[in-house]
């Protein structure tokens, strides 16, 4: 975590009882206005169908008063990122997303610009996973092999988005989410993990980390959190 | 899939309504007796605590009339595999398991001996994932980075163990299992995926693949299967 990073990390774009991104509308609008951003570049790499995915996001965010362009519509994605003021990386599959970011030489470029305070970052779900130290605590299936699990590193710990801890059903013998995160915590290289419930948002402003949104989070090892300042815990 | 492979691939060791491995007892005993195996080497690499894990498995299998040794108790795991007649690879975390198999130079060694018909293979859960073409359809969290997602390749397709397709709960917005497998099926490198429900067993005997057990499977793309001969579908 560097002094100048500005980021809004959403557990998910969808939250029960809200339309897409609606639970985060106030935070996103405030964040962009505060950083004087009018144009957002959307990175649709976590899904197939970049045009359709970008259109879905535009339909939500343009009515809020911002312009949105898909990164895939620029001839040179790295050049576009070099002059962008703000990006939004959407959810989908974390492995596909991280591999595509590496394939386009964007991982260290985004890191440097965010750390310098020149690029405001909004991520959701997979877009939140790649904002952290590594993707070790994604829930996604490893559908493609990335060159590393190391990610952009805006925060120096891991996040588990869509955090929930209930057995899928009582008869099912697969691991619960807490067991899965526990397997990671047993690794010698494991970092702290913040389990963000759907509807929660981590607001990063330099060294200040504030948990916002409607749902709370769980920190491994392990304190149940509600809306609070969590910087001191890392 | 090679002419001489003999394997029993379990979706899981636990199945609702049965004690550990009980649903597979008849198949495992028949399989080992048919191949004239008295001693089984257990590979506990998918979990921490090799001694405890091996003891748990011994407590189940020794009363069935076989001896069981943990691979970690041999000075040279590769040497032990070179003379073994049968192995059982248990469940846990697929990434940790595959990485440890690579670290011990066992992936190609096991592949060669199984393909030659010299080593009978029993796998469960993560031990089933690593028996397939690759681990792209594991359910596990990527807690450690393996040198490849390519696996032992006893069968030339992928398996999703603990297969289930219900939303975790109706309010949760994470992907369903079918959506996760669908993300993989969208990849250019995707193979066929067999979703093995808990309680189902794939019996591999050369080119013959027979679905056994108590629960059935789903083949993507996608036919609901019960006990049947499925060789012709690949
Ligand atoms: Ca996802
Ligand atoms: Ca597992």
CSV table of C-alpha atoms and ligand atoms in Angstrom, one decimal:
chain,number,residue,atom,x,y,z
A,1,UNK,CA,0.0,0.0,0.0
A,2,UNK,CA,1.5,3.3,-1.1
A,3,UNK,CA,0.9,6.8,0.2
A,4,UNK,CA,-1.0,8.0,-2.8
A,5,UNK,CA,-3.3,5.2,-3.9
A,6,UNK,CA,-6.9,5.9,-4.4
A,7,UNK,CA,-9.2,3.0,-4.9
A,8,UNK,CA,-12.7,1.7,-4.4
A,9,UNK,CA,-12.8,-2.1,-4.1
A,10,UNK,CA,-16.2,-3.7,-4.4
A,11,UNK,CA,-17.0,-7.2,-3.3
A,12,UNK,CA,-19.3,-7.5,-6.3
A,13,UNK,CA,-21.3,-5.5,-8.8
A,14,UNK,CA,-24.5,-7.2,-7.7
A,15,UNK,CA,-26.0,-7.2,-4.3
A,16,UNK,CA,-29.3,-8.8,-3.2
A,17,UNK,CA,-32.1,-6.2,-3.2
A,18,UNK,CA,-30.2,-3.7,-5.5
A,19,UNK,CA,-29.9,-3.2,-9.2
A,20,UNK,CA,-26.4,-3.6,-10.7
A,21,UNK,CA,-23.9,-1.3,-8.8
A,22,UNK,CA,-26.8,0.6,-7.2
A,23,UNK,CA,-25.6,-0.1,-3.6
A,24,UNK,CA,-22.3,1.5,-4.6
A,25,UNK,CA,-23.7,4.5,-6.6
A,26,UNK,CA,-23.1,7.1,-3.9
A,27,UNK,CA,-19.5,5.9,-3.2
A,28,UNK,CA,-18.6,5.7,-6.9
A,29,UNK,CA,-20.0,9.1,-7.7
A,30,UNK,CA,-18.3,10.8,-4.7
A,31,UNK,CA,-15.0,9.0,-5.4
A,32,UNK,CA,-14.9,10.1,-9.1
A,33,UNK,CA,-16.1,13.7,-8.3
A,34,UNK,CA,-13.6,14.0,-5.5
A,35,UNK,CA,-10.8,13.1,-7.9
A,36,UNK,CA,-12.2,15.4,-10.5
A,37,UNK,CA,-12.8,12.5,-13.0
A,38,UNK,CA,-15.2,12.8,-15.8
A,39,UNK,CA,-14.1,9.9,-18.0
A,40,UNK,CA,-13.8,6.3,-16.8
A,41,UNK,CA,-12.0,3.6,-18.8
A,42,UNK,CA,-13.7,0.2,-18.3
A,43,UNK,CA,-11.6,-2.9,-18.5
A,44,UNK,CA,-13.8,-5.9,-19.6
A,45,UNK,CA,-11.1,-8.5,-19.6
A,46,UNK,CA,-12.6,-10.8,-17.0
A,47,UNK,CA,-15.4,-11.8,-19.4
A,48,UNK,CA,-15.8,-12.8,-23.0
A,49,UNK,CA,-17.8,-10.4,-25.1
A,50,UNK,CA,-16.1,-7.1,-24.4
A,51,UNK,CA,-18.6,-5.0,-26.3
A,52,UNK,CA,-21.6,-6.4,-24.6
A,53,UNK,CA,-20.0,-6.2,-21.1
A,54,UNK,CA,-18.9,-2.6,-21.7
A,55,UNK,CA,-22.4,-1.7,-22.9
A,56,UNK,CA,-23.9,-3.2,-19.7
A,57,UNK,CA,-21.6,-1.1,-17.5
A,58,UNK,CA,-22.2,2.1,-19.6
A,59,UNK,CA,-26.0,1.7,-19.2
A,60,UNK,CA,-25.5,1.9,-15.5
A,61,UNK,CA,-22.8,4.6,-15.2
A,62,UNK,CA,-23.4,7.0,-18.0
A,63,UNK,CA,-26.8,8.1,-16.4
A,64,UNK,CA,-24.8,9.0,-13.3
A,65,UNK,CA,-23.1,11.7,-15.3
A,66,UNK,CA,-19.8,10.1,-16.4
A,67,UNK,CA,-18.4,8.9,-19.8
A,68,UNK,CA,-17.3,5.3,-20.1
A,69,UNK,CA,-15.0,3.8,-22.8
A,70,UNK,CA,-14.0,0.2,-23.1
A,71,UNK,CA,-10.2,-0.3,-22.9
A,72,UNK,CA,-10.5,-2.8,-25.8
A,73,UNK,CA,-11.6,0.0,-28.1
A,74,UNK,CA,-8.2,1.7,-27.9
A,75,UNK,CA,-5.5,0.6,-30.4
A,76,UNK,CA,-2.9,0.5,-27.7
A,77,UNK,CA,-4.3,-0.3,-24.2
A,78,UNK,CA,-1.0,0.6,-22.4
A,79,UNK,CA,-1.0,4.0,-24.0
A,80,UNK,CA,-4.6,4.5,-23.0
A,81,UNK,CA,-3.8,3.6,-19.4
A,82,UNK,CA,-0.9,6.0,-19.4
A,83,UNK,CA,-3.2,9.0,-19.9
A,84,UNK,CA,-6.3,7.7,-18.1
A,85,UNK,CA,-7.4,9.4,-14.9
A,86,UNK,CA,-9.6,6.5,-13.7
A,87,UNK,CA,-10.3,2.9,-14.5
A,88,UNK,CA,-13.0,0.4,-13.5
A,89,UNK,CA,-12.1,-3.3,-13.7
A,90,UNK,CA,-15.2,-5.4,-13.7
A,91,UNK,CA,-15.9,-9.0,-12.5
A,92,UNK,CA,-15.9,-12.3,-14.3
A,93,UNK,CA,-13.1,-14.8,-14.1
A,94,UNK,CA,-10.0,-13.7,-12.1
A,95,UNK,CA,-7.6,-16.0,-13.9
A,96,UNK,CA,-8.7,-14.8,-17.4
A,97,UNK,CA,-8.5,-11.2,-16.2
A,98,UNK,CA,-5.1,-11.4,-14.7
A,99,UNK,CA,-3.7,-13.3,-17.7
A,100,UNK,CA,-5.1,-10.7,-20.1
A,101,UNK,CA,-3.7,-7.9,-18.0
A,102,UNK,CA,-0.2,-9.5,-18.1
A,103,UNK,CA,-0.6,-10.2,-21.9
A,104,UNK,CA,-1.2,-6.5,-22.4
A,105,UNK,CA,1.7,-5.5,-20.1
A,106,UNK,CA,-0.7,-3.6,-17.8
A,107,UNK,CA,0.0,-5.1,-14.4
A,108,UNK,CA,3.0,-3.0,-13.4
A,109,UNK,CA,1.8,0.0,-15.4
A,110,UNK,CA,-1.4,0.2,-13.5
A,111,UNK,CA,0.4,-0.4,-10.2
A,112,UNK,CA,2.8,2.4,-10.8
A,113,UNK,CA,0.2,4.9,-11.9
A,114,UNK,CA,-2.1,4.0,-8.9
A,115,UNK,CA,0.7,4.1,-6.4
A,116,UNK,CA,1.7,7.6,-7.8
A,117,UNK,CA,-1.8,8.9,-7.2
A,118,UNK,CA,-2.3,9.5,-10.9
A,119,UNK,CA,-4.9,6.8,-11.6
A,120,UNK,CA,-8.0,6.3,-9.6
A,121,UNK,CA,-9.0,2.6,-9.4
A,122,UNK,CA,-12.4,1.0,-9.1
A,123,UNK,CA,-12.6,-2.8,-9.0
A,124,UNK,CA,-15.4,-5.2,-8.5
A,125,UNK,CA,-15.2,-8.9,-7.7
A,126,UNK,CA,-12.4,-10.3,-10.0
A,127,UNK,CA,-11.4,-6.6,-10.5
A,128,UNK,CA,-11.0,-6.4,-6.7
A,129,UNK,CA,-9.0,-9.7,-6.6
A,130,UNK,CA,-6.4,-8.3,-9.1
A,131,UNK,CA,-6.1,-5.1,-7.1
A,132,UNK,CA,-4.7,-7.0,-4.1
A,133,UNK,CA,-1.3,-8.6,-3.4
A,134,UNK,CA,-2.2,-11.8,-5.3
A,135,UNK,CA,-5.2,-13.8,-6.5
A,136,UNK,CA,-4.7,-16.7,-4.1
A,137,UNK,CA,-8.1,-16.1,-2.5
A,138,UNK,CA,-10.3,-15.8,-5.6
A,139,UNK,CA,-13.4,-18.0,-5.7
A,140,UNK,CA,-13.1,-18.5,-9.5
A,141,UNK,CA,-12.2,-21.7,-11.4
A,142,UNK,CA,-8.7,-21.7,-12.8
A,143,UNK,CA,-9.8,-21.7,-16.4
A,144,UNK,CA,-6.5,-20.4,-17.8
A,145,UNK,CA,-2.9,-20.3,-16.5
A,146,UNK,CA,-1.6,-16.9,-15.7
A,147,UNK,CA,2.2,-16.2,-15.6
A,148,UNK,CA,2.0,-15.6,-11.9
A,149,UNK,CA,-0.6,-15.3,-9.1
A,150,UNK,CA,0.9,-12.0,-8.1
A,151,UNK,CA,-1.4,-9.1,-8.9
A,152,UNK,CA,-1.4,-5.3,-9.0
A,153,UNK,CA,-0.8,-4.9,-5.3
A,154,UNK,CA,-2.7,-1.7,-4.5
A,155,UNK,CA,-3.3,-3.2,-1.0
A,156,UNK,CA,-0.6,-5.5,0.6
A,157,UNK,CA,-3.0,-8.3,1.6
A,158,UNK,CA,-5.6,-10.6,0.0
A,159,UNK,CA,-9.3,-10.1,-0.4
A,160,UNK,CA,-11.9,-12.8,-0.8
A,161,UNK,CA,-14.8,-11.2,-2.6
A,162,UNK,CA,-18.4,-12.5,-2.5
A,163,UNK,CA,-17.5,-13.6,1.0
A,164,UNK,CA,-20.0,-15.9,2.6
A,165,UNK,CA,-19.6,-18.7,5.0
A,166,UNK,CA,-22.4,-21.2,4.8
A,167,UNK,CA,-22.2,-24.7,3.5
A,168,UNK,CA,-23.5,-24.8,-0.1
A,169,UNK,CA,-26.0,-27.2,1.4
A,170,UNK,CA,-26.0,-29.4,4.4
A,171,UNK,CA,-25.6,-32.6,2.5
A,172,UNK,CA,-22.7,-31.4,0.3
A,173,UNK,CA,-19.2,-32.4,1.4
A,174,UNK,CA,-17.2,-29.7,-0.4
A,175,UNK,CA,-15.3,-27.2,1.7
A,176,UNK,CA,-17.0,-24.1,3.1
A,177,UNK,CA,-15.6,-20.7,2.3
A,178,UNK,CA,-13.9,-20.5,5.7
A,179,UNK,CA,-12.3,-23.9,5.2
A,180,UNK,CA,-10.9,-22.7,1.8
A,181,UNK,CA,-9.6,-19.5,3.2
A,182,UNK,CA,-8.1,-21.6,6.1
A,183,UNK,CA,-6.2,-23.7,3.6
A,184,UNK,CA,-4.6,-20.5,2.3
A,185,UNK,CA,-3.9,-19.2,5.8
A,186,UNK,CA,-2.0,-22.4,6.4
A,187,UNK,CA,0.5,-21.6,3.6
A,188,UNK,CA,3.8,-20.1,4.7
A,189,UNK,CA,3.4,-17.3,2.1
A,190,UNK,CA,-0.2,-16.4,3.2
A,191,UNK,CA,-1.1,-12.8,3.9
A,192,UNK,CA,-4.0,-11.5,5.9
A,193,UNK,CA,-7.3,-12.0,4.1
A,194,UNK,CA,-10.2,-9.6,4.1
A,195,UNK,CA,-13.5,-11.4,3.3
A,196,UNK,CA,-15.7,-8.8,1.7
A,197,UNK,CA,-19.4,-9.7,1.9
A,198,UNK,CA,-21.5,-8.8,-1.2
A,199,UNK,CA,-22.5,-5.2,-0.8
A,200,UNK,CA,-19.3,-4.1,1.0
A,201,UNK,CA,-16.7,-1.7,-0.4
A,202,UNK,CA,-13.1,-1.1,0.7
A,203,UNK,CA,-12.1,2.5,0.3
A,204,UNK,CA,-8.4,3.0,-0.1
A,205,UNK,CA,-7.0,6.5,0.2
A,206,UNK,CA,-3.2,6.4,0.7
A,207,UNK,CA,-2.7,4.6,4.0
A,208,UNK,CA,-6.3,5.0,5.0
A,209,UNK,CA,-8.5,1.9,4.5
A,210,UNK,CA,-12.2,2.4,5.3
A,211,UNK,CA,-14.8,-0.3,5.1
A,212,UNK,CA,-18.0,1.0,3.5
A,213,UNK,CA,-21.1,-0.3,1.9
A,214,UNK,CA,-24.1,-2.3,3.2
A,215,UNK,CA,-22.7,-5.6,4.3
A,216,UNK,CA,-19.5,-5.7,6.3
A,217,UNK,CA,-16.5,-7.9,6.1
A,218,UNK,CA,-14.5,-10.6,8.0
A,219,UNK,CA,-10.8,-10.3,8.6
A,220,UNK,CA,-8.8,-13.6,8.8
A,221,UNK,CA,-7.5,-14.1,11.5
A,222,UNK,CA,-10.6,-13.1,12.3
A,223,UNK,CA,-12.7,-10.3,13.6
A,224,UNK,CA,-16.2,-9.6,12.5
A,225,UNK,CA,-16.3,-6.0,11.2
A,226,UNK,CA,-19.0,-3.5,10.4
A,227,UNK,CA,-18.5,0.0,9.0
A,228,UNK,CA,-15.2,1.1,10.5
A,229,UNK,CA,-11.7,2.3,9.9
A,230,UNK,CA,-9.5,-0.8,9.4
A,231,UNK,CA,-6.1,0.7,8.5
A,232,UNK,CA,-4.6,-0.1,11.9
A,233,UNK,CA,-5.3,-3.8,11.5
A,234,UNK,CA,-2.8,-4.3,8.7
B,1,UNK,CA,-6.1,-42.1,-22.2
B,2,UNK,CA,-3.8,-45.0,-22.9
B,3,UNK,CA,-4.5,-48.7,-23.5
B,4,UNK,CA,-3.3,-50.0,-20.2
B,5,UNK,CA,-4.4,-47.5,-17.6
B,6,UNK,CA,-6.3,-48.8,-14.6
B,7,UNK,CA,-7.9,-46.2,-12.3
B,8,UNK,CA,-10.7,-45.5,-10.0
B,9,UNK,CA,-11.6,-41.8,-9.8
B,10,UNK,CA,-13.9,-40.8,-6.9
B,11,UNK,CA,-15.7,-37.5,-6.8
B,12,UNK,CA,-15.0,-37.3,-3.1
B,13,UNK,CA,-14.2,-39.5,-0.1
B,14,UNK,CA,-17.3,-38.4,1.8
B,15,UNK,CA,-20.8,-38.8,0.6
B,16,UNK,CA,-23.9,-37.9,2.4
B,17,UNK,CA,-25.4,-40.9,4.3
B,18,UNK,CA,-22.1,-42.9,4.3
B,19,UNK,CA,-19.0,-43.0,6.5
B,20,UNK,CA,-15.7,-42.1,4.9
B,21,UNK,CA,-15.1,-44.0,1.6
B,22,UNK,CA,-17.9,-46.4,2.5
B,23,UNK,CA,-19.9,-45.8,-0.7
B,24,UNK,CA,-16.8,-46.9,-2.7
B,25,UNK,CA,-15.7,-49.8,-0.5
B,26,UNK,CA,-16.9,-52.5,-2.9
B,27,UNK,CA,-15.4,-50.8,-6.0
B,28,UNK,CA,-12.0,-50.2,-4.2
B,29,UNK,CA,-11.8,-53.8,-2.9
B,30,UNK,CA,-12.7,-55.3,-6.2
B,31,UNK,CA,-10.3,-53.0,-8.1
B,32,UNK,CA,-7.3,-53.9,-5.8
B,33,UNK,CA,-8.1,-57.6,-5.7
B,34,UNK,CA,-8.5,-57.7,-9.5
B,35,UNK,CA,-5.1,-56.2,-9.9
B,36,UNK,CA,-3.7,-58.5,-7.2
B,37,UNK,CA,-2.6,-55.6,-5.0
B,38,UNK,CA,-2.1,-56.1,-1.3
B,39,UNK,CA,-0.2,-52.9,-0.5
B,40,UNK,CA,-1.4,-49.4,-1.2
B,41,UNK,CA,0.8,-46.3,-1.1
B,42,UNK,CA,-1.2,-43.3,0.1
B,43,UNK,CA,-0.2,-39.8,-1.1
B,44,UNK,CA,-1.3,-37.2,1.5
B,45,UNK,CA,0.2,-34.1,-0.4
B,46,UNK,CA,-3.2,-32.3,-0.7
B,47,UNK,CA,-3.3,-31.6,3.0
B,48,UNK,CA,-1.1,-30.4,5.8
B,49,UNK,CA,-0.4,-33.0,8.5
B,50,UNK,CA,0.7,-36.0,6.4
B,51,UNK,CA,0.8,-38.3,9.4
B,52,UNK,CA,-2.6,-37.5,10.6
B,53,UNK,CA,-4.2,-37.7,7.2
B,54,UNK,CA,-2.5,-41.1,6.4
B,55,UNK,CA,-3.7,-42.4,9.8
B,56,UNK,CA,-7.3,-41.4,8.9
B,57,UNK,CA,-7.1,-43.3,5.6
B,58,UNK,CA,-5.4,-46.3,7.2
B,59,UNK,CA,-8.2,-46.5,9.8
B,60,UNK,CA,-10.7,-47.0,6.9
B,61,UNK,CA,-8.7,-49.2,4.5
B,62,UNK,CA,-6.6,-51.5,6.7
B,63,UNK,CA,-9.8,-53.2,8.1
B,64,UNK,CA,-10.7,-54.0,4.4
B,65,UNK,CA,-7.6,-56.2,4.3
B,66,UNK,CA,-5.0,-54.1,2.7
B,67,UNK,CA,-1.8,-52.5,4.0
B,68,UNK,CA,-1.3,-48.7,3.6
B,69,UNK,CA,1.9,-46.7,3.7
B,70,UNK,CA,2.2,-42.9,3.5
B,71,UNK,CA,4.5,-41.8,0.6
B,72,UNK,CA,6.0,-39.2,2.9
B,73,UNK,CA,7.5,-42.0,5.1
B,74,UNK,CA,9.8,-43.1,2.2
B,75,UNK,CA,13.2,-41.5,1.9
B,76,UNK,CA,12.9,-41.2,-1.8
B,77,UNK,CA,9.3,-40.8,-3.0
B,78,UNK,CA,10.1,-41.3,-6.7
B,79,UNK,CA,11.9,-44.6,-5.9
B,80,UNK,CA,8.9,-45.8,-3.9
B,81,UNK,CA,6.6,-45.0,-6.8
B,82,UNK,CA,8.8,-46.9,-9.2
B,83,UNK,CA,8.2,-50.1,-7.4
B,84,UNK,CA,4.6,-49.5,-6.1
B,85,UNK,CA,1.7,-51.5,-7.5
B,86,UNK,CA,-1.0,-49.1,-6.5
B,87,UNK,CA,-1.4,-45.6,-5.2
B,88,UNK,CA,-4.3,-43.7,-3.6
B,89,UNK,CA,-4.1,-39.9,-3.8
B,90,UNK,CA,-6.5,-38.2,-1.4
B,91,UNK,CA,-8.4,-34.9,-1.5
B,92,UNK,CA,-7.6,-31.6,0.0
B,93,UNK,CA,-6.3,-28.7,-2.0
B,94,UNK,CA,-5.6,-29.4,-5.7
B,95,UNK,CA,-3.0,-26.6,-6.2
B,96,UNK,CA,-1.0,-27.7,-3.2
B,97,UNK,CA,-1.3,-31.3,-4.3
B,98,UNK,CA,-0.2,-30.7,-7.9
B,99,UNK,CA,2.7,-28.4,-6.8
B,100,UNK,CA,4.0,-31.0,-4.4
B,101,UNK,CA,3.8,-33.7,-7.0
B,102,UNK,CA,5.8,-31.5,-9.4
B,103,UNK,CA,8.3,-30.6,-6.6
B,104,UNK,CA,8.9,-34.4,-6.1
B,105,UNK,CA,9.2,-35.1,-9.8
B,106,UNK,CA,6.2,-37.5,-9.6
B,107,UNK,CA,3.8,-36.2,-12.3
B,108,UNK,CA,5.4,-37.8,-15.4
B,109,UNK,CA,6.6,-40.8,-13.4
B,110,UNK,CA,3.1,-41.6,-12.3
B,111,UNK,CA,1.8,-41.0,-15.8
B,112,UNK,CA,4.2,-43.4,-17.4
B,113,UNK,CA,3.7,-46.2,-14.9
B,114,UNK,CA,-0.1,-45.9,-15.0
B,115,UNK,CA,-0.2,-45.7,-18.8
B,116,UNK,CA,2.0,-48.8,-18.9
B,117,UNK,CA,-0.4,-50.7,-16.8
B,118,UNK,CA,2.2,-51.1,-14.0
B,119,UNK,CA,0.5,-48.8,-11.4
B,120,UNK,CA,-3.1,-48.9,-10.4
B,121,UNK,CA,-4.4,-45.4,-9.5
B,122,UNK,CA,-7.1,-44.5,-7.0
B,123,UNK,CA,-7.9,-40.8,-6.6
B,124,UNK,CA,-10.5,-38.9,-4.7
B,125,UNK,CA,-11.5,-35.2,-5.1
B,126,UNK,CA,-8.2,-33.3,-5.6
B,127,UNK,CA,-6.6,-36.7,-6.3
B,128,UNK,CA,-9.1,-37.1,-9.1
B,129,UNK,CA,-8.5,-33.6,-10.5
B,130,UNK,CA,-4.7,-34.3,-10.8
B,131,UNK,CA,-5.5,-37.6,-12.6
B,132,UNK,CA,-7.1,-35.7,-15.5
B,133,UNK,CA,-5.7,-33.7,-18.3
B,134,UNK,CA,-5.4,-30.5,-16.2
B,135,UNK,CA,-6.7,-28.9,-13.0
B,136,UNK,CA,-8.7,-26.2,-14.8
B,137,UNK,CA,-11.9,-27.5,-13.3
B,138,UNK,CA,-11.0,-27.9,-9.7
B,139,UNK,CA,-13.2,-26.1,-7.1
B,140,UNK,CA,-10.3,-25.3,-4.9
B,141,UNK,CA,-8.8,-22.0,-4.0
B,142,UNK,CA,-5.5,-21.3,-5.7
B,143,UNK,CA,-3.5,-21.2,-2.5
B,144,UNK,CA,-0.1,-21.9,-4.1
B,145,UNK,CA,1.2,-21.4,-7.6
B,146,UNK,CA,2.1,-24.7,-9.4
B,147,UNK,CA,4.5,-24.7,-12.3
B,148,UNK,CA,1.7,-25.7,-14.7
B,149,UNK,CA,-2.0,-26.6,-14.6
B,150,UNK,CA,-1.3,-29.7,-16.7
B,151,UNK,CA,-1.7,-32.8,-14.6
B,152,UNK,CA,-1.1,-36.5,-14.8
B,153,UNK,CA,-3.4,-37.1,-17.8
B,154,UNK,CA,-4.8,-40.6,-17.1
B,155,UNK,CA,-7.9,-39.4,-18.9
B,156,UNK,CA,-7.8,-36.9,-21.7
B,157,UNK,CA,-10.5,-34.6,-20.4
B,158,UNK,CA,-11.3,-32.7,-17.3
B,159,UNK,CA,-13.3,-33.7,-14.2
B,160,UNK,CA,-15.2,-31.4,-11.8
B,161,UNK,CA,-15.4,-33.3,-8.5
B,162,UNK,CA,-18.1,-32.6,-5.9
B,163,UNK,CA,-20.2,-31.6,-8.9
B,164,UNK,CA,-23.4,-29.8,-7.9
B,165,UNK,CA,-25.4,-27.2,-9.5
B,166,UNK,CA,-27.4,-25.2,-7.1
B,167,UNK,CA,-26.8,-21.6,-6.2
B,168,UNK,CA,-25.1,-21.4,-2.8
B,169,UNK,CA,-28.2,-19.6,-1.7
B,170,UNK,CA,-30.7,-17.6,-3.6
B,171,UNK,CA,-29.5,-14.2,-2.4
B,172,UNK,CA,-25.9,-14.9,-3.2
B,173,UNK,CA,-24.6,-13.4,-6.5
B,174,UNK,CA,-21.5,-15.6,-7.0
B,175,UNK,CA,-21.5,-17.9,-10.0
B,176,UNK,CA,-23.2,-21.3,-9.9
B,177,UNK,CA,-21.1,-24.4,-10.6
B,178,UNK,CA,-22.5,-24.6,-14.1
B,179,UNK,CA,-21.6,-21.0,-14.8
B,180,UNK,CA,-18.0,-21.7,-13.6
B,181,UNK,CA,-17.7,-24.7,-15.8
B,182,UNK,CA,-19.3,-22.6,-18.6
B,183,UNK,CA,-16.5,-20.0,-18.2
B,184,UNK,CA,-14.0,-22.9,-18.8
B,185,UNK,CA,-16.0,-24.3,-21.7
B,186,UNK,CA,-15.7,-20.8,-23.4
B,187,UNK,CA,-11.9,-21.1,-23.4
B,188,UNK,CA,-10.2,-22.1,-26.7
B,189,UNK,CA,-8.2,-24.7,-24.9
B,190,UNK,CA,-11.1,-26.2,-23.0
B,191,UNK,CA,-11.7,-30.0,-23.0
B,192,UNK,CA,-14.8,-31.9,-22.3
B,193,UNK,CA,-15.7,-31.8,-18.6
B,194,UNK,CA,-17.3,-34.6,-16.6
B,195,UNK,CA,-19.1,-33.3,-13.5
B,196,UNK,CA,-18.9,-36.1,-10.9
B,197,UNK,CA,-21.5,-35.8,-8.2
B,198,UNK,CA,-20.4,-36.8,-4.7
B,199,UNK,CA,-20.8,-40.5,-4.5
B,200,UNK,CA,-19.9,-41.2,-8.1
B,201,UNK,CA,-16.8,-43.1,-9.4
B,202,UNK,CA,-15.2,-43.2,-12.8
B,203,UNK,CA,-13.7,-46.6,-13.5
B,204,UNK,CA,-10.9,-46.4,-16.1
B,205,UNK,CA,-9.7,-49.7,-17.6
B,206,UNK,CA,-7.7,-49.0,-20.8
B,207,UNK,CA,-10.1,-47.4,-23.2
B,208,UNK,CA,-13.1,-48.4,-21.2
B,209,UNK,CA,-14.6,-45.7,-19.0
B,210,UNK,CA,-17.5,-46.8,-16.8
B,211,UNK,CA,-19.4,-44.6,-14.5
B,212,UNK,CA,-20.2,-46.3,-11.2
B,213,UNK,CA,-21.2,-45.3,-7.6
B,214,UNK,CA,-24.4,-44.0,-6.2
B,215,UNK,CA,-24.8,-40.5,-7.7
B,216,UNK,CA,-24.3,-40.1,-11.4
B,217,UNK,CA,-22.5,-37.4,-13.4
B,218,UNK,CA,-23.1,-34.6,-15.9
B,219,UNK,CA,-21.1,-34.3,-19.1
B,220,UNK,CA,-20.5,-30.8,-20.5
B,221,UNK,CA,-21.7,-30.3,-23.2
B,222,UNK,CA,-24.2,-31.8,-21.5
B,223,UNK,CA,-26.1,-35.0,-21.0
B,224,UNK,CA,-27.4,-36.1,-17.6
B,225,UNK,CA,-25.9,-39.6,-17.0
B,226,UNK,CA,-26.7,-42.4,-14.6
B,227,UNK,CA,-24.7,-45.7,-14.4
B,228,UNK,CA,-23.5,-46.4,-17.9
B,229,UNK,CA,-20.6,-46.9,-20.2
B,230,UNK,CA,-19.4,-43.5,-21.2
B,231,UNK,CA,-16.3,-44.4,-23.3
B,232,UNK,CA,-17.9,-43.6,-26.6
B,233,UNK,CA,-18.7,-40.1,-25.5
B,234,UNK,CA,-15.0,-38.9,-25.6
C,1,LIG,CA1,-16.2,-14.7,-10.8
C,2,LIG,CA1,-10.8,-29.5,-2.0
